[in-house]
Amino acid sequence: MFIRTGTHLLKTLAKAAAVAAAIVSIAPAAQAESPFHTGVWQLNTPGGPKGLVVSDWLVFEDGLPKRWLYRRAGTNDENQFDFFTRTMGDSGYTPAGIRVYRTGDNAMKYTLSVKGEEPVEVSAVRLSIPDFENSCLSVEKKGKRFFGSWNGTKGSTLKKLKVGQNSITIDGKSRKISIEEVRVGRMGIMEDGKPLAFLTDAGGDYAVLQWFRPGVSVEQMRDREREILDFQAEEIVRNPGGDCDRQIASRLKAMK
């Protein structure tokens, strides 16, 4: 989950088998404003400072959004936030949880708990702006950015995506669709009245096109209480005009 450096602490995640689940009840990660964890952080590990980049819903790794965060309902107070995690492309939760414990306005304890292993806890200090209205990693108040052109990434099979009010075009092939906001930071896409995909704001310069498996109902697509975890595919796309990657890189240079 650590971006660019420090991935060794989370290599166990890549080896862990996903827990099978289709739709699981959770509390949505994005609320009225971006949560405390959103931003660029310096983790103070025994091996030295490591960078951590987190949007409202995702932890980044190697420059791209990688691990979905699902807040544990009923386990959060003013300062403590517990999350289930899911690796992009997995069909259920990864057997590793994350805890963020606020120790100051711009400081926290960050704990990774892999099933069957001792939790790893480190302190962290914020390197980025905490204000969600100015944070490029926030998904708040950015609904209009869904429409327009996106480029494929190493986390996608498509090369170009264009999203309009009534169509999506993928690598030159267009499909007629309807699109609606189903929650902050997420659009539901339907074709011929049937759910086709989510386009979910990943924070930063990125979004994820999440193709539904057959059988997902309109009610399930619109349900804000129960999260769909099992997708036919998840494709990471990038806003070609985005400058958040540059801002993240600048913040990470400030590590001491």
PDB file of C-alpha atoms in Angstrom:
ATOM      1  CA  MET A   1       0.000   0.000   0.000  1.00  0.00           C
ATOM      2  CA  PHE A   2       2.974   2.320   0.261  1.00  0.00           C
ATOM      3  CA  ILE A   3       3.623   4.332  -2.867  1.00  0.00           C
ATOM      4  CA  ARG A   4       6.988   4.230  -4.659  1.00  0.00           C
ATOM      5  CA  THR A   5       8.899   3.196  -1.515  1.00  0.00           C
ATOM      6  CA  GLY A   6       8.116   0.936   1.390  1.00  0.00           C
ATOM      7  CA  THR A   7       6.073  -1.704  -0.440  1.00  0.00           C
ATOM      8  CA  HIS A   8       7.908  -4.491   1.418  1.00  0.00           C
ATOM      9  CA  LEU A   9       5.649  -4.169   4.478  1.00  0.00           C
ATOM     10  CA  LEU A  10       2.623  -5.027   2.373  1.00  0.00           C
ATOM     11  CA  LYS A  11       3.943  -7.744   0.082  1.00  0.00           C
ATOM     12  CA  THR A  12       2.062 -10.223   2.230  1.00  0.00           C
ATOM     13  CA  LEU A  13      -1.132  -8.741   0.840  1.00  0.00           C
ATOM     14  CA  ALA A  14      -0.286  -9.856  -2.658  1.00  0.00           C
ATOM     15  CA  LYS A  15       0.154 -13.429  -1.438  1.00  0.00           C
ATOM     16  CA  ALA A  16      -3.029 -13.538   0.622  1.00  0.00           C
ATOM     17  CA  ALA A  17      -6.079 -15.190  -0.887  1.00  0.00           C
ATOM     18  CA  ALA A  18      -9.165 -13.018  -1.278  1.00  0.00           C
ATOM     19  CA  VAL A  19     -12.197 -13.819   0.848  1.00  0.00           C
ATOM     20  CA  ALA A  20     -15.076 -14.654  -1.501  1.00  0.00           C
ATOM     21  CA  ALA A  21     -18.019 -12.279  -1.176  1.00  0.00           C
ATOM     22  CA  ALA A  22     -20.411 -10.765  -3.681  1.00  0.00           C
ATOM     23  CA  ILE A  23     -22.095  -7.952  -1.784  1.00  0.00           C
ATOM     24  CA  VAL A  24     -21.223  -7.023   1.814  1.00  0.00           C
ATOM     25  CA  SER A  25     -22.741  -4.484   4.172  1.00  0.00           C
ATOM     26  CA  ILE A  26     -20.341  -1.640   4.959  1.00  0.00           C
ATOM     27  CA  ALA A  27     -20.295   2.031   5.820  1.00  0.00           C
ATOM     28  CA  PRO A  28     -19.321   4.206   2.829  1.00  0.00           C
ATOM     29  CA  ALA A  29     -15.862   5.721   3.142  1.00  0.00           C
ATOM     30  CA  ALA A  30     -16.740   9.139   1.760  1.00  0.00           C
ATOM     31  CA  GLN A  31     -18.999  11.296   3.916  1.00  0.00           C
ATOM     32  CA  ALA A  32     -19.831  15.015   3.874  1.00  0.00           C
ATOM     33  CA  GLU A  33     -16.169  15.817   3.428  1.00  0.00           C
ATOM     34  CA  SER A  34     -12.963  13.908   2.927  1.00  0.00           C
ATOM     35  CA  PRO A  35     -11.941  11.747   5.882  1.00  0.00           C
ATOM     36  CA  PHE A  36      -8.902  12.357   8.061  1.00  0.00           C
ATOM     37  CA  HIS A  37      -6.723   9.774   6.309  1.00  0.00           C
ATOM     38  CA  THR A  38      -6.943  11.408   2.855  1.00  0.00           C
ATOM     39  CA  GLY A  39      -3.584  12.826   1.824  1.00  0.00           C
ATOM     40  CA  VAL A  40       0.145  12.231   1.516  1.00  0.00           C
ATOM     41  CA  TRP A  41       1.869  10.912   4.628  1.00  0.00           C
ATOM     42  CA  GLN A  42       5.317  10.081   5.936  1.00  0.00           C
ATOM     43  CA  LEU A  43       5.352   6.749   7.743  1.00  0.00           C
ATOM     44  CA  ASN A  44       8.110   6.503  10.343  1.00  0.00           C
ATOM     45  CA  THR A  45       9.092   2.851   9.971  1.00  0.00           C
ATOM     46  CA  PRO A  46      12.039   1.072  11.617  1.00  0.00           C
ATOM     47  CA  GLY A  47      13.713   1.077   8.216  1.00  0.00           C
ATOM     48  CA  GLY A  48      13.300   4.818   7.751  1.00  0.00           C
ATOM     49  CA  PRO A  49      10.640   7.178   6.360  1.00  0.00           C
ATOM     50  CA  LYS A  50       8.241   5.743   3.785  1.00  0.00           C
ATOM     51  CA  GLY A  51       5.612   7.497   1.707  1.00  0.00           C
ATOM     52  CA  LEU A  52       1.921   6.696   2.008  1.00  0.00           C
ATOM     53  CA  VAL A  53      -0.651   8.126  -0.413  1.00  0.00           C
ATOM     54  CA  VAL A  54      -4.352   7.690   0.374  1.00  0.00           C
ATOM     55  CA  SER A  55      -7.471   9.074  -1.296  1.00  0.00           C
ATOM     56  CA  ASP A  56     -10.918   8.936   0.299  1.00  0.00           C
ATOM     57  CA  TRP A  57     -11.460   5.324  -0.771  1.00  0.00           C
ATOM     58  CA  LEU A  58      -8.113   3.928  -1.881  1.00  0.00           C
ATOM     59  CA  VAL A  59      -4.515   3.417  -0.872  1.00  0.00           C
ATOM     60  CA  PHE A  60      -2.067   4.000  -3.714  1.00  0.00           C
ATOM     61  CA  GLU A  61       0.845   1.719  -4.594  1.00  0.00           C
ATOM     62  CA  ASP A  62       3.520   2.213  -7.254  1.00  0.00           C
ATOM     63  CA  GLY A  63       1.804   5.395  -8.407  1.00  0.00           C
ATOM     64  CA  LEU A  64      -1.704   3.959  -8.955  1.00  0.00           C
ATOM     65  CA  PRO A  65      -4.743   3.359  -6.739  1.00  0.00           C
ATOM     66  CA  LYS A  66      -4.436  -0.207  -5.461  1.00  0.00           C
ATOM     67  CA  ARG A  67      -6.291  -1.108  -2.224  1.00  0.00           C
ATOM     68  CA  TRP A  68      -9.940  -0.224  -1.634  1.00  0.00           C
ATOM     69  CA  LEU A  69     -10.863   0.921   1.878  1.00  0.00           C
ATOM     70  CA  TYR A  70     -14.214  -0.054   3.420  1.00  0.00           C
ATOM     71  CA  ARG A  71     -14.848   1.510   6.783  1.00  0.00           C
ATOM     72  CA  ARG A  72     -15.975  -0.916   9.452  1.00  0.00           C
ATOM     73  CA  ALA A  73     -19.452   0.144  10.541  1.00  0.00           C
ATOM     74  CA  GLY A  74     -19.736   0.801  14.274  1.00  0.00           C
ATOM     75  CA  THR A  75     -16.006   0.665  15.012  1.00  0.00           C
ATOM     76  CA  ASN A  76     -15.149   4.331  14.558  1.00  0.00           C
ATOM     77  CA  ASP A  77     -15.070   7.136  17.050  1.00  0.00           C
ATOM     78  CA  GLU A  78     -13.791  10.678  16.728  1.00  0.00           C
ATOM     79  CA  ASN A  79     -10.169   9.592  16.386  1.00  0.00           C
ATOM     80  CA  GLN A  80     -10.129   5.922  15.368  1.00  0.00           C
ATOM     81  CA  PHE A  81     -11.047   4.602  11.927  1.00  0.00           C
ATOM     82  CA  ASP A  82     -10.928   0.906  11.062  1.00  0.00           C
ATOM     83  CA  PHE A  83     -11.070  -0.416   7.514  1.00  0.00           C
ATOM     84  CA  PHE A  84     -11.505  -3.655   5.659  1.00  0.00           C
ATOM     85  CA  THR A  85      -9.380  -3.706   2.496  1.00  0.00           C
ATOM     86  CA  ARG A  86      -9.730  -5.170  -0.972  1.00  0.00           C
ATOM     87  CA  THR A  87      -7.064  -5.388  -3.639  1.00  0.00           C
ATOM     88  CA  MET A  88      -8.061  -4.001  -7.024  1.00  0.00           C
ATOM     89  CA  GLY A  89      -9.484  -6.830  -9.105  1.00  0.00           C
ATOM     90  CA  ASP A  90     -10.144  -9.206  -6.187  1.00  0.00           C
ATOM     91  CA  SER A  91     -13.627 -10.625  -5.638  1.00  0.00           C
ATOM     92  CA  GLY A  92     -13.779 -10.026  -1.893  1.00  0.00           C
ATOM     93  CA  TYR A  93     -11.979  -8.622   1.108  1.00  0.00           C
ATOM     94  CA  THR A  94      -8.231  -9.069   1.427  1.00  0.00           C
ATOM     95  CA  PRO A  95      -7.413 -10.645   4.822  1.00  0.00           C
ATOM     96  CA  ALA A  96      -5.730  -7.480   6.029  1.00  0.00           C
ATOM     97  CA  GLY A  97      -7.220  -4.548   7.893  1.00  0.00           C
ATOM     98  CA  ILE A  98      -6.025  -0.988   8.416  1.00  0.00           C
ATOM     99  CA  ARG A  99      -6.493   1.223  11.445  1.00  0.00           C
ATOM    100  CA  VAL A 100      -5.945   4.971  11.434  1.00  0.00           C
ATOM    101  CA  TYR A 101      -5.721   6.550  14.890  1.00  0.00           C
ATOM    102  CA  ARG A 102      -5.522  10.334  14.972  1.00  0.00           C
ATOM    103  CA  THR A 103      -2.886  11.572  17.406  1.00  0.00           C
ATOM    104  CA  GLY A 104      -2.920  15.214  16.296  1.00  0.00           C
ATOM    105  CA  ASP A 105      -4.266  17.538  13.638  1.00  0.00           C
ATOM    106  CA  ASN A 106      -1.692  16.211  11.192  1.00  0.00           C
ATOM    107  CA  ALA A 107      -0.416  13.056  12.854  1.00  0.00           C
ATOM    108  CA  MET A 108      -1.640   9.499  13.265  1.00  0.00           C
ATOM    109  CA  LYS A 109      -0.773   5.937  14.158  1.00  0.00           C
ATOM    110  CA  TYR A 110      -1.146   3.639  11.150  1.00  0.00           C
ATOM    111  CA  THR A 111      -1.689  -0.060  11.820  1.00  0.00           C
ATOM    112  CA  LEU A 112      -1.715  -2.896   9.307  1.00  0.00           C
ATOM    113  CA  SER A 113      -3.254  -6.140  10.577  1.00  0.00           C
ATOM    114  CA  VAL A 114      -2.716  -9.139   8.313  1.00  0.00           C
ATOM    115  CA  LYS A 115      -4.734 -12.182   9.332  1.00  0.00           C
ATOM    116  CA  GLY A 116      -2.564 -14.657  11.205  1.00  0.00           C
ATOM    117  CA  GLU A 117       0.265 -12.179  11.793  1.00  0.00           C
ATOM    118  CA  GLU A 118       1.159  -9.639  14.456  1.00  0.00           C
ATOM    119  CA  PRO A 119      -0.150  -6.131  13.650  1.00  0.00           C
ATOM    120  CA  VAL A 120       2.432  -3.633  12.412  1.00  0.00           C
ATOM    121  CA  GLU A 121       1.977  -0.115  13.814  1.00  0.00           C
ATOM    122  CA  VAL A 122       3.954   2.996  12.866  1.00  0.00           C
ATOM    123  CA  SER A 123       3.549   6.693  13.477  1.00  0.00           C
ATOM    124  CA  ALA A 124       2.879   9.054  10.577  1.00  0.00           C
ATOM    125  CA  VAL A 125       2.875  12.780   9.861  1.00  0.00           C
ATOM    126  CA  ARG A 126       0.917  14.512   7.121  1.00  0.00           C
ATOM    127  CA  LEU A 127       2.838  16.033   4.229  1.00  0.00           C
ATOM    128  CA  SER A 128      -0.207  17.380   2.370  1.00  0.00           C
ATOM    129  CA  ILE A 129      -3.036  19.869   2.844  1.00  0.00           C
ATOM    130  CA  PRO A 130      -5.794  18.502   5.123  1.00  0.00           C
ATOM    131  CA  ASP A 131      -8.554  20.716   3.682  1.00  0.00           C
ATOM    132  CA  PHE A 132     -10.710  18.548   1.394  1.00  0.00           C
ATOM    133  CA  GLU A 133     -11.646  21.472  -0.857  1.00  0.00           C
ATOM    134  CA  ASN A 134      -7.990  21.957  -1.761  1.00  0.00           C
ATOM    135  CA  SER A 135      -6.806  18.357  -1.609  1.00  0.00           C
ATOM    136  CA  CYS A 136      -6.365  16.822  -5.043  1.00  0.00           C
ATOM    137  CA  LEU A 137      -6.812  13.345  -3.489  1.00  0.00           C
ATOM    138  CA  SER A 138     -10.340  14.115  -2.301  1.00  0.00           C
ATOM    139  CA  VAL A 139     -13.386  13.007  -4.297  1.00  0.00           C
ATOM    140  CA  GLU A 140     -15.567  15.801  -2.961  1.00  0.00           C
ATOM    141  CA  LYS A 141     -17.140  18.406  -5.275  1.00  0.00           C
ATOM    142  CA  LYS A 142     -15.585  16.870  -8.391  1.00  0.00           C
ATOM    143  CA  GLY A 143     -18.583  15.221 -10.030  1.00  0.00           C
ATOM    144  CA  LYS A 144     -18.209  17.110 -13.302  1.00  0.00           C
ATOM    145  CA  ARG A 145     -14.791  15.614 -13.913  1.00  0.00           C
ATOM    146  CA  PHE A 146     -16.353  12.241 -14.753  1.00  0.00           C
ATOM    147  CA  PHE A 147     -17.370  13.599 -18.142  1.00  0.00           C
ATOM    148  CA  GLY A 148     -14.747  13.937 -20.830  1.00  0.00           C
ATOM    149  CA  SER A 149     -11.688  11.975 -21.881  1.00  0.00           C
ATOM    150  CA  TRP A 150      -9.570   9.544 -19.878  1.00  0.00           C
ATOM    151  CA  ASN A 151      -6.396   7.674 -20.770  1.00  0.00           C
ATOM    152  CA  GLY A 152      -5.713   4.036 -20.022  1.00  0.00           C
ATOM    153  CA  THR A 153      -2.965   3.055 -17.569  1.00  0.00           C
ATOM    154  CA  LYS A 154      -0.963  -0.061 -16.777  1.00  0.00           C
ATOM    155  CA  GLY A 155      -3.985  -0.936 -14.636  1.00  0.00           C
ATOM    156  CA  SER A 156      -6.365  -1.124 -17.638  1.00  0.00           C
ATOM    157  CA  THR A 157      -6.872  -2.963 -20.903  1.00  0.00           C
ATOM    158  CA  LEU A 158      -8.400   0.071 -22.630  1.00  0.00           C
ATOM    159  CA  LYS A 159      -6.324   2.888 -24.067  1.00  0.00           C
ATOM    160  CA  LYS A 160      -8.904   5.675 -24.352  1.00  0.00           C
ATOM    161  CA  LEU A 161     -12.212   6.311 -22.595  1.00  0.00           C
ATOM    162  CA  LYS A 162     -14.626   9.147 -23.330  1.00  0.00           C
ATOM    163  CA  VAL A 163     -17.665   9.644 -21.134  1.00  0.00           C
ATOM    164  CA  GLY A 164     -20.665  11.703 -22.204  1.00  0.00           C
ATOM    165  CA  GLN A 165     -24.166  12.235 -20.859  1.00  0.00           C
ATOM    166  CA  ASN A 166     -25.589   9.598 -23.223  1.00  0.00           C
ATOM    167  CA  SER A 167     -22.625   7.556 -24.421  1.00  0.00           C
ATOM    168  CA  ILE A 168     -19.287   6.061 -23.545  1.00  0.00           C
ATOM    169  CA  THR A 169     -16.586   5.523 -26.145  1.00  0.00           C
ATOM    170  CA  ILE A 170     -13.836   2.992 -25.550  1.00  0.00           C
ATOM    171  CA  ASP A 171     -10.964   2.889 -28.014  1.00  0.00           C
ATOM    172  CA  GLY A 172     -13.175   4.394 -30.702  1.00  0.00           C
ATOM    173  CA  LYS A 173     -16.232   2.182 -30.136  1.00  0.00           C
ATOM    174  CA  SER A 174     -19.310   3.972 -28.731  1.00  0.00           C
ATOM    175  CA  ARG A 175     -22.194   2.616 -26.679  1.00  0.00           C
ATOM    176  CA  LYS A 176     -25.434   4.413 -25.824  1.00  0.00           C
ATOM    177  CA  ILE A 177     -25.877   4.608 -22.069  1.00  0.00           C
ATOM    178  CA  SER A 178     -27.578   6.493 -19.263  1.00  0.00           C
ATOM    179  CA  ILE A 179     -25.529   7.715 -16.332  1.00  0.00           C
ATOM    180  CA  GLU A 180     -26.459   8.823 -12.810  1.00  0.00           C
ATOM    181  CA  GLU A 181     -24.696   9.714  -9.576  1.00  0.00           C
ATOM    182  CA  VAL A 182     -25.321   6.912  -7.090  1.00  0.00           C
ATOM    183  CA  ARG A 183     -23.180   8.403  -4.315  1.00  0.00           C
ATOM    184  CA  VAL A 184     -20.516  11.047  -3.906  1.00  0.00           C
ATOM    185  CA  GLY A 185     -17.651  10.099  -6.202  1.00  0.00           C
ATOM    186  CA  ARG A 186     -19.452   7.320  -8.052  1.00  0.00           C
ATOM    187  CA  MET A 187     -21.530   7.204 -11.230  1.00  0.00           C
ATOM    188  CA  GLY A 188     -23.743   4.303 -12.221  1.00  0.00           C
ATOM    189  CA  ILE A 189     -23.777   3.502 -15.943  1.00  0.00           C
ATOM    190  CA  MET A 190     -26.699   1.628 -17.517  1.00  0.00           C
ATOM    191  CA  GLU A 191     -27.215   0.249 -21.009  1.00  0.00           C
ATOM    192  CA  ASP A 192     -30.747  -0.575 -22.213  1.00  0.00           C
ATOM    193  CA  GLY A 193     -31.952  -0.049 -18.647  1.00  0.00           C
ATOM    194  CA  LYS A 194     -29.542  -2.622 -17.181  1.00  0.00           C
ATOM    195  CA  PRO A 195     -26.568  -1.811 -14.924  1.00  0.00           C
ATOM    196  CA  LEU A 196     -23.344  -1.911 -16.909  1.00  0.00           C
ATOM    197  CA  ALA A 197     -20.620  -0.392 -14.715  1.00  0.00           C
ATOM    198  CA  PHE A 198     -19.597   2.052 -12.046  1.00  0.00           C
ATOM    199  CA  LEU A 199     -17.254   4.895 -12.824  1.00  0.00           C
ATOM    200  CA  THR A 200     -15.721   5.563  -9.426  1.00  0.00           C
ATOM    201  CA  ASP A 201     -13.500   8.494  -8.522  1.00  0.00           C
ATOM    202  CA  ALA A 202     -10.264   7.027  -7.178  1.00  0.00           C
ATOM    203  CA  GLY A 203      -8.947  10.390  -6.049  1.00  0.00           C
ATOM    204  CA  GLY A 204      -5.924  12.121  -7.496  1.00  0.00           C
ATOM    205  CA  ASP A 205      -5.818  12.002 -11.284  1.00  0.00           C
ATOM    206  CA  TYR A 206      -7.603   8.646 -11.449  1.00  0.00           C
ATOM    207  CA  ALA A 207     -10.926   6.896 -11.767  1.00  0.00           C
ATOM    208  CA  VAL A 208     -11.882   3.218 -11.956  1.00  0.00           C
ATOM    209  CA  LEU A 209     -14.277   1.775 -14.514  1.00  0.00           C
ATOM    210  CA  GLN A 210     -15.842  -1.163 -12.657  1.00  0.00           C
ATOM    211  CA  TRP A 211     -17.638  -3.556 -15.013  1.00  0.00           C
ATOM    212  CA  PHE A 212     -20.534  -5.394 -13.375  1.00  0.00           C
ATOM    213  CA  ARG A 213     -20.978  -9.117 -13.594  1.00  0.00           C
ATOM    214  CA  PRO A 214     -24.301 -10.188 -15.172  1.00  0.00           C
ATOM    215  CA  GLY A 215     -27.269 -10.100 -12.826  1.00  0.00           C
ATOM    216  CA  VAL A 216     -26.579  -6.906 -10.867  1.00  0.00           C
ATOM    217  CA  SER A 217     -29.906  -5.126 -10.396  1.00  0.00           C
ATOM    218  CA  VAL A 218     -30.652  -1.418 -10.530  1.00  0.00           C
ATOM    219  CA  GLU A 219     -31.488  -1.582  -6.809  1.00  0.00           C
ATOM    220  CA  GLN A 220     -28.081  -3.083  -6.039  1.00  0.00           C
ATOM    221  CA  MET A 221     -26.329  -0.478  -8.150  1.00  0.00           C
ATOM    222  CA  ARG A 222     -28.101   2.320  -6.276  1.00  0.00           C
ATOM    223  CA  ASP A 223     -27.776   0.791  -2.794  1.00  0.00           C
ATOM    224  CA  ARG A 224     -25.644   3.037  -0.594  1.00  0.00           C
ATOM    225  CA  GLU A 225     -25.535   0.623   2.334  1.00  0.00           C
ATOM    226  CA  ARG A 226     -24.308  -2.573   0.679  1.00  0.00           C
ATOM    227  CA  GLU A 227     -21.136  -2.463  -1.374  1.00  0.00           C
ATOM    228  CA  ILE A 228     -20.600  -4.563  -4.492  1.00  0.00           C
ATOM    229  CA  LEU A 229     -17.203  -6.255  -4.213  1.00  0.00           C
ATOM    230  CA  ASP A 230     -17.139  -8.698  -7.120  1.00  0.00           C
ATOM    231  CA  PHE A 231     -16.706  -7.127 -10.569  1.00  0.00           C
ATOM    232  CA  GLN A 232     -16.067  -8.596 -13.981  1.00  0.00           C
ATOM    233  CA  ALA A 233     -13.134  -6.200 -14.287  1.00  0.00           C
ATOM    234  CA  GLU A 234     -11.784  -2.980 -12.761  1.00  0.00           C
ATOM    235  CA  GLU A 235      -9.865  -0.660 -15.064  1.00  0.00           C
ATOM    236  CA  ILE A 236      -7.856   2.299 -13.808  1.00  0.00           C
ATOM    237  CA  VAL A 237      -7.950   5.382 -16.037  1.00  0.00           C
ATOM    238  CA  ARG A 238      -6.210   8.728 -15.736  1.00  0.00           C
ATOM    239  CA  ASN A 239      -7.301  12.272 -16.425  1.00  0.00           C
ATOM    240  CA  PRO A 240      -4.776  13.440 -19.053  1.00  0.00           C
ATOM    241  CA  GLY A 241      -4.963  16.988 -17.724  1.00  0.00           C
ATOM    242  CA  GLY A 242      -4.516  16.069 -14.063  1.00  0.00           C
ATOM    243  CA  ASP A 243      -1.695  17.499 -11.977  1.00  0.00           C
ATOM    244  CA  CYS A 244      -2.194  15.564  -8.735  1.00  0.00           C
ATOM    245  CA  ASP A 245       0.635  13.148  -9.540  1.00  0.00           C
ATOM    246  CA  ARG A 246       2.951  16.146  -9.669  1.00  0.00           C
ATOM    247  CA  GLN A 247       1.643  17.458  -6.358  1.00  0.00           C
ATOM    248  CA  ILE A 248       2.054  14.037  -4.713  1.00  0.00           C
ATOM    249  CA  ALA A 249       5.630  13.756  -5.944  1.00  0.00           C
ATOM    250  CA  SER A 250       6.382  17.229  -4.567  1.00  0.00           C
ATOM    251  CA  ARG A 251       4.978  16.298  -1.159  1.00  0.00           C
ATOM    252  CA  LEU A 252       6.933  13.057  -0.995  1.00  0.00           C
ATOM    253  CA  LYS A 253      10.152  14.995  -1.595  1.00  0.00           C
ATOM    254  CA  ALA A 254       9.504  16.708   1.736  1.00  0.00           C
ATOM    255  CA  MET A 255      10.076  13.511   3.709  1.00  0.00           C
ATOM    256  CA  LYS A 256      12.836  13.685   6.301  1.00  0.00           C
TER     257      LYS A 256
END
